[in-house]
PDB file of C-alpha atoms in Angstrom:
ATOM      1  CA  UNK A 957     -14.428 -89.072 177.650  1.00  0.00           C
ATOM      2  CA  UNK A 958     -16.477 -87.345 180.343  1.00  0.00           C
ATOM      3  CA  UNK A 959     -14.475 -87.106 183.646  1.00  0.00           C
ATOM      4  CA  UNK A 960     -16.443 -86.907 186.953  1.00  0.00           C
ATOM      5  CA  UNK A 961     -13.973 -84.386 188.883  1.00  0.00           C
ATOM      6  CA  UNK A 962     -14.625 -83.633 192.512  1.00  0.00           C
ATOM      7  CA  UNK A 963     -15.869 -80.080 191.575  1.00  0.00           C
ATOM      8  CA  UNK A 964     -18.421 -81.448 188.839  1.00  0.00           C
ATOM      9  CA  UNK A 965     -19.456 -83.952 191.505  1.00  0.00           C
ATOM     10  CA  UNK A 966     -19.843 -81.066 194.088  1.00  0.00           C
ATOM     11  CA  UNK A 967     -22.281 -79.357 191.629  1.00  0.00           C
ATOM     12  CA  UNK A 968     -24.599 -82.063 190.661  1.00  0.00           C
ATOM     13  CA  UNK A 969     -24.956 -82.329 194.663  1.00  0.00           C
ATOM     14  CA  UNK A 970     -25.867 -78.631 194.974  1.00  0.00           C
ATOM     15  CA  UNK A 971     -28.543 -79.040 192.520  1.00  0.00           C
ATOM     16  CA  UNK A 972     -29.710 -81.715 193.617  1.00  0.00           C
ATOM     17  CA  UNK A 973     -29.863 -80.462 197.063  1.00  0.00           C
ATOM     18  CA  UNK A 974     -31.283 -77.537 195.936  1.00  0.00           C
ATOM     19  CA  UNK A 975     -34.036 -78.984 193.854  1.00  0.00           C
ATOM     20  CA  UNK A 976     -35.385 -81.451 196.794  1.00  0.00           C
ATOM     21  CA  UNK A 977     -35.099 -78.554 199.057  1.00  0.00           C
ATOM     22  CA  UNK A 978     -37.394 -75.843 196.862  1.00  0.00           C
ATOM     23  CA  UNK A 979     -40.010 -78.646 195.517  1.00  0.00           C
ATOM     24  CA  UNK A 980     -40.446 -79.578 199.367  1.00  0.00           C
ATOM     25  CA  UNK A 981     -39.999 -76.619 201.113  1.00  0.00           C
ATOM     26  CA  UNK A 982     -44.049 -76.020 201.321  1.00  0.00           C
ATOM     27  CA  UNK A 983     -44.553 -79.158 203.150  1.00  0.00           C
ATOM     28  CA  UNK A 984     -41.838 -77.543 205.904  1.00  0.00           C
ATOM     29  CA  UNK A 985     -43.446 -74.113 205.479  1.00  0.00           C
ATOM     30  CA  UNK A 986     -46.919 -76.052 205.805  1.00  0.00           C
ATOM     31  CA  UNK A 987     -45.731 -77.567 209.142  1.00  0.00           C
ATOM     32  CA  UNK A 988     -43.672 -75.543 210.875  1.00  0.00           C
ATOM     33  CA  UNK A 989     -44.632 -72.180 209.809  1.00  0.00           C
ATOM     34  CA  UNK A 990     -48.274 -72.105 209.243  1.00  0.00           C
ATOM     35  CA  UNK A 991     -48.740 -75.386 211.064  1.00  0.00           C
ATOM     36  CA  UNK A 992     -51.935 -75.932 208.167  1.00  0.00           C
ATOM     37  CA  UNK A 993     -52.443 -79.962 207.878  1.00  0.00           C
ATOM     38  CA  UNK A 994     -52.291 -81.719 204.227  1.00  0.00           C
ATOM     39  CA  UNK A 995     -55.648 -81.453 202.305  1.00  0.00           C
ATOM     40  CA  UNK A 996     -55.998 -78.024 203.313  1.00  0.00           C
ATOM     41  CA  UNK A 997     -55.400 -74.722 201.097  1.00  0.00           C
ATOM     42  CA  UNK A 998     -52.359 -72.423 202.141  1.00  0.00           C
ATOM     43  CA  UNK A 999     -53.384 -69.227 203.533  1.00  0.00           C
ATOM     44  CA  UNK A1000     -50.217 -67.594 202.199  1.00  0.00           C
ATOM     45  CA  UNK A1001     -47.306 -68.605 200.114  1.00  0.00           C
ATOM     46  CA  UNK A1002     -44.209 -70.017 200.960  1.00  0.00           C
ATOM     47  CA  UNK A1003     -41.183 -67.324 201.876  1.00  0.00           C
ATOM     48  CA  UNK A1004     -37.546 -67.300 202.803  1.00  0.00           C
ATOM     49  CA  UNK A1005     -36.446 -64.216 204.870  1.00  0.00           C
ATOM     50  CA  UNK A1006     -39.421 -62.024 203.260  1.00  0.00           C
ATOM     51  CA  UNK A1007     -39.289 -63.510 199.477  1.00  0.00           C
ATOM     52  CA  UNK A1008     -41.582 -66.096 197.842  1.00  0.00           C
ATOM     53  CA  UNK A1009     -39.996 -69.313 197.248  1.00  0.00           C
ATOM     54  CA  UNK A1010     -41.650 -70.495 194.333  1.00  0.00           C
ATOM     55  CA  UNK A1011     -40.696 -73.687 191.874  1.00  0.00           C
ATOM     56  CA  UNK A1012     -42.678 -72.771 188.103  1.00  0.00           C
ATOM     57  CA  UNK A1013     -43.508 -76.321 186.788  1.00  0.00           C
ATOM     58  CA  UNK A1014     -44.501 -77.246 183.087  1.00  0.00           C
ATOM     59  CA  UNK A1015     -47.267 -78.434 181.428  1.00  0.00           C
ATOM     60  CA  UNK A1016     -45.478 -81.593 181.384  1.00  0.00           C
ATOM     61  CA  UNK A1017     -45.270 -81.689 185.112  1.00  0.00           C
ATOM     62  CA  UNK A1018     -48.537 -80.588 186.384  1.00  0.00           C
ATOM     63  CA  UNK A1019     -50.472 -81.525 183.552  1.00  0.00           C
ATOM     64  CA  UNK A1020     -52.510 -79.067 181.403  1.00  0.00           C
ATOM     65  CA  UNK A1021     -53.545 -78.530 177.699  1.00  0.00           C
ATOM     66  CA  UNK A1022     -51.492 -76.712 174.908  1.00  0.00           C
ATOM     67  CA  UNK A1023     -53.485 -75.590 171.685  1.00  0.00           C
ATOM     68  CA  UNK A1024     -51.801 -74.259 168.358  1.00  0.00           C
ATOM     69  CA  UNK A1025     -54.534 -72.110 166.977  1.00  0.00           C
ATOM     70  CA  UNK A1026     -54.232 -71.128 163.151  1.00  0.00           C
ATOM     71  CA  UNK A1027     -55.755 -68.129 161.838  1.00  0.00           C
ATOM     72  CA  UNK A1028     -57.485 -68.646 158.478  1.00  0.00           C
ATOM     73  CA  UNK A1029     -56.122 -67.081 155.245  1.00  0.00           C
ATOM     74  CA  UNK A1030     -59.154 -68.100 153.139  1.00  0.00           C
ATOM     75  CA  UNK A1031     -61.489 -70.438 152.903  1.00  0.00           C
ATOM     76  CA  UNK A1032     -60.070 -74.013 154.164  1.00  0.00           C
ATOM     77  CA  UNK A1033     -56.793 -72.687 154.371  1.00  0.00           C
ATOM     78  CA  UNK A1034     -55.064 -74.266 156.339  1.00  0.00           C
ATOM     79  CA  UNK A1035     -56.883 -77.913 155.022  1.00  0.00           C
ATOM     80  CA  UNK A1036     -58.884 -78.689 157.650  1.00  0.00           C
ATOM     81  CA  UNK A1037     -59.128 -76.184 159.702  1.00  0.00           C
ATOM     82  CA  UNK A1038     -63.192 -75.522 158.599  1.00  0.00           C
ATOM     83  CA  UNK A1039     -62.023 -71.774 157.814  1.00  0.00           C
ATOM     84  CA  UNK A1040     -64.582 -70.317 155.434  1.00  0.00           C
ATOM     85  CA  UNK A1041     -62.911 -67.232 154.914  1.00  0.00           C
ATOM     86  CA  UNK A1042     -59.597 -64.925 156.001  1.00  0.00           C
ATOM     87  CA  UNK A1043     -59.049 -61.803 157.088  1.00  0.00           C
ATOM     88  CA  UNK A1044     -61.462 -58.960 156.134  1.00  0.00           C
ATOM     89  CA  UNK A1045     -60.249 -56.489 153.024  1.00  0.00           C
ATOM     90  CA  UNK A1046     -57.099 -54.768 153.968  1.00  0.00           C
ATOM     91  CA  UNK A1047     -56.295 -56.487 156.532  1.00  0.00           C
ATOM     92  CA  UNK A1048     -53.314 -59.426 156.577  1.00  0.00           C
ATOM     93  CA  UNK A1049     -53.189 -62.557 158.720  1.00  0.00           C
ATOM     94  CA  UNK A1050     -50.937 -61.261 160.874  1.00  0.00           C
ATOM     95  CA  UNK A1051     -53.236 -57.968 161.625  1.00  0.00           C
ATOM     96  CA  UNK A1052     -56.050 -60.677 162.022  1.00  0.00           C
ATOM     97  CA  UNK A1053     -53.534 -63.272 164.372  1.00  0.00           C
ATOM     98  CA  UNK A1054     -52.871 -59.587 166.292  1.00  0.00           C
ATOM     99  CA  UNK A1055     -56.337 -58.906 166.979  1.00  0.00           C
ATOM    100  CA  UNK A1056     -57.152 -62.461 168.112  1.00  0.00           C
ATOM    101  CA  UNK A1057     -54.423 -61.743 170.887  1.00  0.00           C
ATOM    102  CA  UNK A1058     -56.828 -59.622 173.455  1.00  0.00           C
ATOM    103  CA  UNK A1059     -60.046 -61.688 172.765  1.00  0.00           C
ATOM    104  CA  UNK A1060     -58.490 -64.822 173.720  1.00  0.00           C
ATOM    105  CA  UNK A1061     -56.170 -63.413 176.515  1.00  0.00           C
ATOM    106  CA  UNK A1062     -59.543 -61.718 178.043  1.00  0.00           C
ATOM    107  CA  UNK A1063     -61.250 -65.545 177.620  1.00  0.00           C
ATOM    108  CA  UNK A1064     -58.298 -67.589 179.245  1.00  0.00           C
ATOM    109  CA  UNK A1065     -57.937 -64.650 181.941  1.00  0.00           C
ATOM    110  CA  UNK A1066     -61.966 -65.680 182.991  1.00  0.00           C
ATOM    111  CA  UNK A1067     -60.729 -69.224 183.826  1.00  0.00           C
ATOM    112  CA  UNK A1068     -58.653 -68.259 186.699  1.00  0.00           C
ATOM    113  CA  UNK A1069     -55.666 -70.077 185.650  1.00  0.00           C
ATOM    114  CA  UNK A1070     -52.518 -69.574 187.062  1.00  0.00           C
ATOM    115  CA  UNK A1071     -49.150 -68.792 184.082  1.00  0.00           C
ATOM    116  CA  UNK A1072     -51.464 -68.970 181.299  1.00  0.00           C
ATOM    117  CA  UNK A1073     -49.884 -68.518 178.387  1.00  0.00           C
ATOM    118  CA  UNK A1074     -51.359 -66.842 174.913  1.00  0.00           C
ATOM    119  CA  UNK A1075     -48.539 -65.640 172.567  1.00  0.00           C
ATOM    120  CA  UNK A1076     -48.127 -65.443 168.658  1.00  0.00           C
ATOM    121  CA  UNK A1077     -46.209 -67.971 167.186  1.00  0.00           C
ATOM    122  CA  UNK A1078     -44.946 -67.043 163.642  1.00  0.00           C
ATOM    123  CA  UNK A1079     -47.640 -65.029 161.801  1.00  0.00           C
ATOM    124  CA  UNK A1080     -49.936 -67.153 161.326  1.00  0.00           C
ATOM    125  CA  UNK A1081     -50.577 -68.960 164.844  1.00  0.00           C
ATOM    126  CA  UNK A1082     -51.369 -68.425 168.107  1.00  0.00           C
ATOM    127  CA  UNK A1083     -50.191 -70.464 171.220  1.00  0.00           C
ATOM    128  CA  UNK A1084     -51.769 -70.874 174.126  1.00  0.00           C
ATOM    129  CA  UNK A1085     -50.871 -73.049 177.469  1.00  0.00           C
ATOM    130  CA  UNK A1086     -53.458 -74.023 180.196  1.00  0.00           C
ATOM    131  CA  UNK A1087     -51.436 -75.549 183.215  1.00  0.00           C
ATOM    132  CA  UNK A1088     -54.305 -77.605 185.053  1.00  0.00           C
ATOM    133  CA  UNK A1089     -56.702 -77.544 182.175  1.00  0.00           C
ATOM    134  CA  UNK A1090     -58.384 -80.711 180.600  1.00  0.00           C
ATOM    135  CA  UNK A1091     -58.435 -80.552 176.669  1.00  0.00           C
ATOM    136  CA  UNK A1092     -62.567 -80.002 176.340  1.00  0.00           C
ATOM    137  CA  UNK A1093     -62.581 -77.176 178.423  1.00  0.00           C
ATOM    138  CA  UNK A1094     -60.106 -75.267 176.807  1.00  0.00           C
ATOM    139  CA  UNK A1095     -61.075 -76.325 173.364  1.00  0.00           C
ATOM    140  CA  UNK A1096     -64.388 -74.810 174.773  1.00  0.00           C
ATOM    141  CA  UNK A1097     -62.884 -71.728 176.112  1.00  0.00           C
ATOM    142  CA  UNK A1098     -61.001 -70.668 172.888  1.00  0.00           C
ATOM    143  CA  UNK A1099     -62.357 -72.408 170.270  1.00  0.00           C
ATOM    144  CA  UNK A1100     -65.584 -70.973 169.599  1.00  0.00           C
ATOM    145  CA  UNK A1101     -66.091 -67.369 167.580  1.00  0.00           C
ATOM    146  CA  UNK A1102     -66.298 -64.456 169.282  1.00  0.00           C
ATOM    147  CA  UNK A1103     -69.786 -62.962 169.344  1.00  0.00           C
ATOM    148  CA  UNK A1104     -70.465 -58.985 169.451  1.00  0.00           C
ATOM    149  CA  UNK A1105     -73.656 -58.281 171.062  1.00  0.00           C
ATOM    150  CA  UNK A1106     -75.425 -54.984 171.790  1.00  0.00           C
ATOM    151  CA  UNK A1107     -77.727 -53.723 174.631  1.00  0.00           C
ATOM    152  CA  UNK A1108     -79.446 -51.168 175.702  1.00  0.00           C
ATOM    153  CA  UNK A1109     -79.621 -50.146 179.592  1.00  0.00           C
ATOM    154  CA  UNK A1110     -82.505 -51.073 181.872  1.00  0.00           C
ATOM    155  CA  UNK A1111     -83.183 -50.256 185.299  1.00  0.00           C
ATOM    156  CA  UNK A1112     -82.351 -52.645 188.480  1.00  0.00           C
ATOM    157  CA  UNK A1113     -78.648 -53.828 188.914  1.00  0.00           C
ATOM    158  CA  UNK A1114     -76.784 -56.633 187.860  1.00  0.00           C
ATOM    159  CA  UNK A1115     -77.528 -59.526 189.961  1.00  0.00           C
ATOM    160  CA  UNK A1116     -76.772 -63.125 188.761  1.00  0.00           C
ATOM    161  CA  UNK A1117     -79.807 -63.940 191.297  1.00  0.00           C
ATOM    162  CA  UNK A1118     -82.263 -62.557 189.828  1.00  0.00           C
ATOM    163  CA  UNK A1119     -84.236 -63.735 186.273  1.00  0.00           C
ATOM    164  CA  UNK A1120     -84.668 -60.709 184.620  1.00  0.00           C
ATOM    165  CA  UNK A1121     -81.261 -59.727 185.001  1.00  0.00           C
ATOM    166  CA  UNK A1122     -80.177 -63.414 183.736  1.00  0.00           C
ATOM    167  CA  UNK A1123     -83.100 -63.334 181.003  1.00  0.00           C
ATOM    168  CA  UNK A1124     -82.411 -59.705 179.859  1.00  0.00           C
ATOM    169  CA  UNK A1125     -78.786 -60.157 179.477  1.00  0.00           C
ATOM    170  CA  UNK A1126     -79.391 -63.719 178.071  1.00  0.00           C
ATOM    171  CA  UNK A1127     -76.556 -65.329 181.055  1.00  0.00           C
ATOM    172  CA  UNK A1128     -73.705 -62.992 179.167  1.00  0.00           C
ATOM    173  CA  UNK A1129     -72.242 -61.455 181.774  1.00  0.00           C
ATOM    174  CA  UNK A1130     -68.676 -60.935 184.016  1.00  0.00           C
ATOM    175  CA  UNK A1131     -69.128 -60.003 187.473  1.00  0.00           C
ATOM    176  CA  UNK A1132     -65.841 -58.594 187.783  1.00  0.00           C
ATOM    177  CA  UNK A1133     -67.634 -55.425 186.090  1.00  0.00           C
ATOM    178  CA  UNK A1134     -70.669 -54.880 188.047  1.00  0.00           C
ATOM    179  CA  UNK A1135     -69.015 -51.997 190.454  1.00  0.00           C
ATOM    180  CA  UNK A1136     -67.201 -50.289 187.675  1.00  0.00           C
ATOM    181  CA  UNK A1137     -69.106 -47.499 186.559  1.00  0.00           C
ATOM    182  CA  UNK A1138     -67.670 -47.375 183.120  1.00  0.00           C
ATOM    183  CA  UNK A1139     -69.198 -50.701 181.952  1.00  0.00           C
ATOM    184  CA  UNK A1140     -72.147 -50.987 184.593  1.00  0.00           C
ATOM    185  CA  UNK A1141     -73.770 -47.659 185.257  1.00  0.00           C
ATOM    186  CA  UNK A1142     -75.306 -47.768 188.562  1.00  0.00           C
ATOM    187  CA  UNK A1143     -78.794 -48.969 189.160  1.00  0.00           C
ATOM    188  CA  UNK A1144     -78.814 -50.215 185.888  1.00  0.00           C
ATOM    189  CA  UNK A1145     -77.714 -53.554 183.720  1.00  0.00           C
ATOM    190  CA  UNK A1146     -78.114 -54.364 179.984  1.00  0.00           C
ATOM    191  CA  UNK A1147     -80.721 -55.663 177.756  1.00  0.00           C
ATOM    192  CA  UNK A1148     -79.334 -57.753 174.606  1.00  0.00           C
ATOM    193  CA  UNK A1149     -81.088 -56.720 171.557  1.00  0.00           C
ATOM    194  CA  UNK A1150     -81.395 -59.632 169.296  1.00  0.00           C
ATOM    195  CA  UNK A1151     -82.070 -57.406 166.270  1.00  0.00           C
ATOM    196  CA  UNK A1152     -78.400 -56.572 165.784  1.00  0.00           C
ATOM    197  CA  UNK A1153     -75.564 -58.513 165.974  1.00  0.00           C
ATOM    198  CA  UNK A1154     -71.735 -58.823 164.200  1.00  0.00           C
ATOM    199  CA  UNK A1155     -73.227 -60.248 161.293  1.00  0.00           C
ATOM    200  CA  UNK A1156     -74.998 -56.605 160.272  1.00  0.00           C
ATOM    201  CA  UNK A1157     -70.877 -55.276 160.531  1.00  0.00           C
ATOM    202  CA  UNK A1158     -69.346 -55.000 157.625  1.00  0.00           C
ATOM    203  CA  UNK A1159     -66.906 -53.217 158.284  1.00  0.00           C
ATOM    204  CA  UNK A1160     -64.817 -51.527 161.605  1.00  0.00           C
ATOM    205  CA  UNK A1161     -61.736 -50.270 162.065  1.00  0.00           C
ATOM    206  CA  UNK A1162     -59.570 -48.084 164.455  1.00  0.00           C
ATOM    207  CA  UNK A1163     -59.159 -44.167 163.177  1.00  0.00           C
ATOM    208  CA  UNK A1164     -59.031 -40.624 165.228  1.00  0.00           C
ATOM    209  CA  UNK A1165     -62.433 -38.670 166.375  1.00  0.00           C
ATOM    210  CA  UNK A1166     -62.864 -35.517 164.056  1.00  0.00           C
ATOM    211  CA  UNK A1167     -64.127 -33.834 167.163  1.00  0.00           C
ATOM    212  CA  UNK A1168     -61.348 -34.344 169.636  1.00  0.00           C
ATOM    213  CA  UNK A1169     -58.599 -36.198 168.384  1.00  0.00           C
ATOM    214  CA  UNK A1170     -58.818 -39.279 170.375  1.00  0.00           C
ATOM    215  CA  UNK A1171     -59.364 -42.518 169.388  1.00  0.00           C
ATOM    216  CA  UNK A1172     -62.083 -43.882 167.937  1.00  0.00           C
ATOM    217  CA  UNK A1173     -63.787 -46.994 166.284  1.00  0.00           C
ATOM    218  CA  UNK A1174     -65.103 -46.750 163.032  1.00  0.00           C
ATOM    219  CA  UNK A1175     -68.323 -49.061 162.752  1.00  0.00           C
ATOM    220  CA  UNK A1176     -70.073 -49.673 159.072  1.00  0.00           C
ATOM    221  CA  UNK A1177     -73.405 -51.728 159.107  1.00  0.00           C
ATOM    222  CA  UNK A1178     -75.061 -53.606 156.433  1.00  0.00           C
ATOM    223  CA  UNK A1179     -78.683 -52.353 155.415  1.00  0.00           C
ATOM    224  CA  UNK A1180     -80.320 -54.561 158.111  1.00  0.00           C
ATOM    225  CA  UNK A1181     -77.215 -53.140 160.869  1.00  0.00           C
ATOM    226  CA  UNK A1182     -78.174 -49.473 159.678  1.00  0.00           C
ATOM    227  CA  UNK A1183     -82.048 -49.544 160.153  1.00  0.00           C
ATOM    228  CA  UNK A1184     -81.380 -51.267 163.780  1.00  0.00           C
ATOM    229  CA  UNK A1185     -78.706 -49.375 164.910  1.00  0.00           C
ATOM    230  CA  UNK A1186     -80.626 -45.862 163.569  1.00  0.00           C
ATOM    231  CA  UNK A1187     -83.627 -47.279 165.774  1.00  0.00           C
ATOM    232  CA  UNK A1188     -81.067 -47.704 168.761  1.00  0.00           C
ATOM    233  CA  UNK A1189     -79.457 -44.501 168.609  1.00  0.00           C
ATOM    234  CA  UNK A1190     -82.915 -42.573 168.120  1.00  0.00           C
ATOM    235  CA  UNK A1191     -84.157 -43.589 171.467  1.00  0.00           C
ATOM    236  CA  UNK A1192     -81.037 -43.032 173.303  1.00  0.00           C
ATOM    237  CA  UNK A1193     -80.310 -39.992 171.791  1.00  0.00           C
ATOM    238  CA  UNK A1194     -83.724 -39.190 172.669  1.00  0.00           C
ATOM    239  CA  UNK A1195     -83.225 -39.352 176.051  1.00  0.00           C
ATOM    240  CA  UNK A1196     -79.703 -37.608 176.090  1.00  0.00           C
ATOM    241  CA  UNK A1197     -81.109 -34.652 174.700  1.00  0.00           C
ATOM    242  CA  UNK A1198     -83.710 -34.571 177.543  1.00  0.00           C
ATOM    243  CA  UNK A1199     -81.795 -35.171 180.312  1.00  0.00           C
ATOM    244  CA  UNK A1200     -78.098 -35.243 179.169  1.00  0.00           C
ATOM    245  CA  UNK A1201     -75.649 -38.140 179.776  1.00  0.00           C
ATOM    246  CA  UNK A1202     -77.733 -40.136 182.279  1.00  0.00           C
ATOM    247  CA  UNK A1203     -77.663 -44.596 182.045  1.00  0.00           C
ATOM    248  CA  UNK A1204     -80.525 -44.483 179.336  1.00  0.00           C
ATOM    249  CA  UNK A1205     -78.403 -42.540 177.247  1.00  0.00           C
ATOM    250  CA  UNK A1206     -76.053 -45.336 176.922  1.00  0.00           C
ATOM    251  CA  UNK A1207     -75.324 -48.445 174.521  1.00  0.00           C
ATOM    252  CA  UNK A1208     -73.289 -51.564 175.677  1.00  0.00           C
ATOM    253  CA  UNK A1209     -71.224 -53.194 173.230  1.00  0.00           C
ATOM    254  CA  UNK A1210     -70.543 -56.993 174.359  1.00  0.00           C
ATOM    255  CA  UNK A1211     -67.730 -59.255 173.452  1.00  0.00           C
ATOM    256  CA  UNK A1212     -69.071 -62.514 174.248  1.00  0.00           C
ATOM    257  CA  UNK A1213     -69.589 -62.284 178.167  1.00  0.00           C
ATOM    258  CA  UNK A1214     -68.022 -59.104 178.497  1.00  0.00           C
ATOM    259  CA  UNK A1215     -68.534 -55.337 178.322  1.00  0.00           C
ATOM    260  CA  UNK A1216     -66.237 -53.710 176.221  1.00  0.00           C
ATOM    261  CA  UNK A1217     -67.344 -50.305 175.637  1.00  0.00           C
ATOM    262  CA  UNK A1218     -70.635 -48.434 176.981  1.00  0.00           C
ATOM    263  CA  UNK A1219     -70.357 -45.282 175.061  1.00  0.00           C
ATOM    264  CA  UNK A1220     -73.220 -42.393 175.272  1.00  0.00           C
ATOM    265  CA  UNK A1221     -75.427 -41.490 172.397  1.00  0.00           C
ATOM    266  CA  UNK A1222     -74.893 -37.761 171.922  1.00  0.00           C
ATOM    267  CA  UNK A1223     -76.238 -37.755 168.026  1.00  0.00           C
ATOM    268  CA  UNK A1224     -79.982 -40.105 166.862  1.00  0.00           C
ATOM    269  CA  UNK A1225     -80.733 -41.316 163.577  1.00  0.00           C
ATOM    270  CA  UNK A1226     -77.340 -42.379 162.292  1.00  0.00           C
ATOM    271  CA  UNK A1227     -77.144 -43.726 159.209  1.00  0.00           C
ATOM    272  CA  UNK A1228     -75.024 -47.029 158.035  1.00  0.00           C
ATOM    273  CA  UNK A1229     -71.939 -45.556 159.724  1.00  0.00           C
ATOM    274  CA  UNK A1230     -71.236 -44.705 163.140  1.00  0.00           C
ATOM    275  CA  UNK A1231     -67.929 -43.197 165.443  1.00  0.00           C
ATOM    276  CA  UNK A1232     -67.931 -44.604 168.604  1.00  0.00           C
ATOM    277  CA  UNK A1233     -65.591 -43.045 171.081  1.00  0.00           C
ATOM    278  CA  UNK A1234     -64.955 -43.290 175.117  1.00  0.00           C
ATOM    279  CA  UNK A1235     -61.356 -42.941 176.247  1.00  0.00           C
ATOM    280  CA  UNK A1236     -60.093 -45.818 174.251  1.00  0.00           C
ATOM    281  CA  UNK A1237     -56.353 -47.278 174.398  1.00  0.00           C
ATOM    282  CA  UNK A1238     -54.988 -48.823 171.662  1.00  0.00           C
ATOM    283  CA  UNK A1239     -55.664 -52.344 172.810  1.00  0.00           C
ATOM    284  CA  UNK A1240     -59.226 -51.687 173.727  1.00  0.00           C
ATOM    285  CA  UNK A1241     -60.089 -50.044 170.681  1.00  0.00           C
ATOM    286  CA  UNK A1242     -58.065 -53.013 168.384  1.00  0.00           C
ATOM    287  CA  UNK A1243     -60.178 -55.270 170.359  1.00  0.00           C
ATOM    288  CA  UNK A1244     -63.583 -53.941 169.764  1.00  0.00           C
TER     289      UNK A1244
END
């Protein structure tokens, strides 16, 4: 039988005490510290003697959306889950559940949301937590294929203001790039071209430049994907040779709203098979 001692008492009255104190703490520090009024949005987060205090609560206490996502082996498999096929040749589920990882940590990161959560679970699923989050939205945010896109540069920079900019880029876009050179050059934004998309890829995968030994994505395109993509890399390369590695020179390759590589054309004409390097890590290179 369980025996309430005065030492086990003493403890439950420390946490206690210690639990009211933390989860109310920011009204004191609202108060007396920053003297900010209820309603209002702290300027700064509560401290004691230099260090955050912070309490981390749950989905189950601040409310929030938690989706199981399954990766498909083959077509509906699991039952249900409208799969209509699995991972491409050579590659498992768990390479596929792997890749997954940085597409849908890049989409929940554009939401803002504070301890997001997007881990593998087994090796087939992949978890992901949205404190604050209502079910449709995040069912919107993650639950849709990602979409590759290419675009060519035009002059006149990014500016969400401004039609052409919206029309030419078709609303895909994440301002968090515009004043990094290495995805927006400046003066310039992208053009979509609708000619080309993931459905001319048949094939990509990570391997090592023959030229300089750093990484590099290996692209195959579909007959369609080859007589675009030679079209592309003719007029770029067209203006590299001209005038070297200036903005025109450049592709963008898109995953959904977002840059992910804006490599220069240094060869034309190239047939169903392409190398695309530009300082890639491991992660950005699995991604693309």
């Amino acid at each position: 039988m369980f025996k309430l001692t005065p030492f086990r008492l003493g403890i439950v009255v420390l946490v206690v005490l210690a639990a009211i104190f933390v989860d109310s703490y920011s009204l004191i520090y609202r108060y007396l510290v920053v003297h900010q009024p209820l309603g209002t949005t702290l300027t700064s987060n509560p401290s004691v003697a230099g260090r955050p205090l912070y309490l981390h609560k749950g989905l189950d206490l601040q409310g929030g959306t938690e989706l199981v996502i399954a990766v498909c082996k083959g077509p509906n498999d699991p039952p249900g889950a409208g799969c209509r096929q699995g991972p491409p040749a050579g590659k498992s589920v768990t390479d596929a559940q792997q890749a997954s990882l940085p597409i849908l940590q890049q989409r929940v990161n554009s939401l803002g949301v504070s301890e997001a959560l997007v881990q593998a679970q087994g090796s087939d699923q992949i978890l992901v937590q949205l404190p604050g989050v209502d079910l449709a939205t995040a069912v919107k945010t993650v639950g849709t294929t990602a979409k590759l896109h290419f675009a060519l540069p035009v002059q006149g920079s990014p500016n969400p203001s401004d039609p052409t900019f919206i029309g030419d880029q078709q609303n895909l876009y994440d301002p968090t790039q515009f004043n990094n050179p290495l995805f927006y050059p400046s003066g310039y934004h992208w053009k979509i071209d609708n000619n080309i998309d993931a459905s001319d890829v048949t094939q990509a995968q990570v391997g090592t430049s023959q030229t300089n030994g750093e990484l590099a994505v290996d692209i195959t395109f579909n007959g369609h994907g080859a007589d675009e993509w030679s079209k592309i890399t003719t007029a770029a390369y067209s203006v590299y040779s001209s005038q070297g590695q200036v903005p025109a020179a450049q592709i963008a390759i898109f995953l959904d709203n977002s840059v992910i590589t804006a490599p220069y054309v240094t060869g034309g004409g190239q047939s169903n098979m392409t190398e695309i390097t530009g300082n890639f890590t491991s992660d950005s290179a699995t991604t693309l």
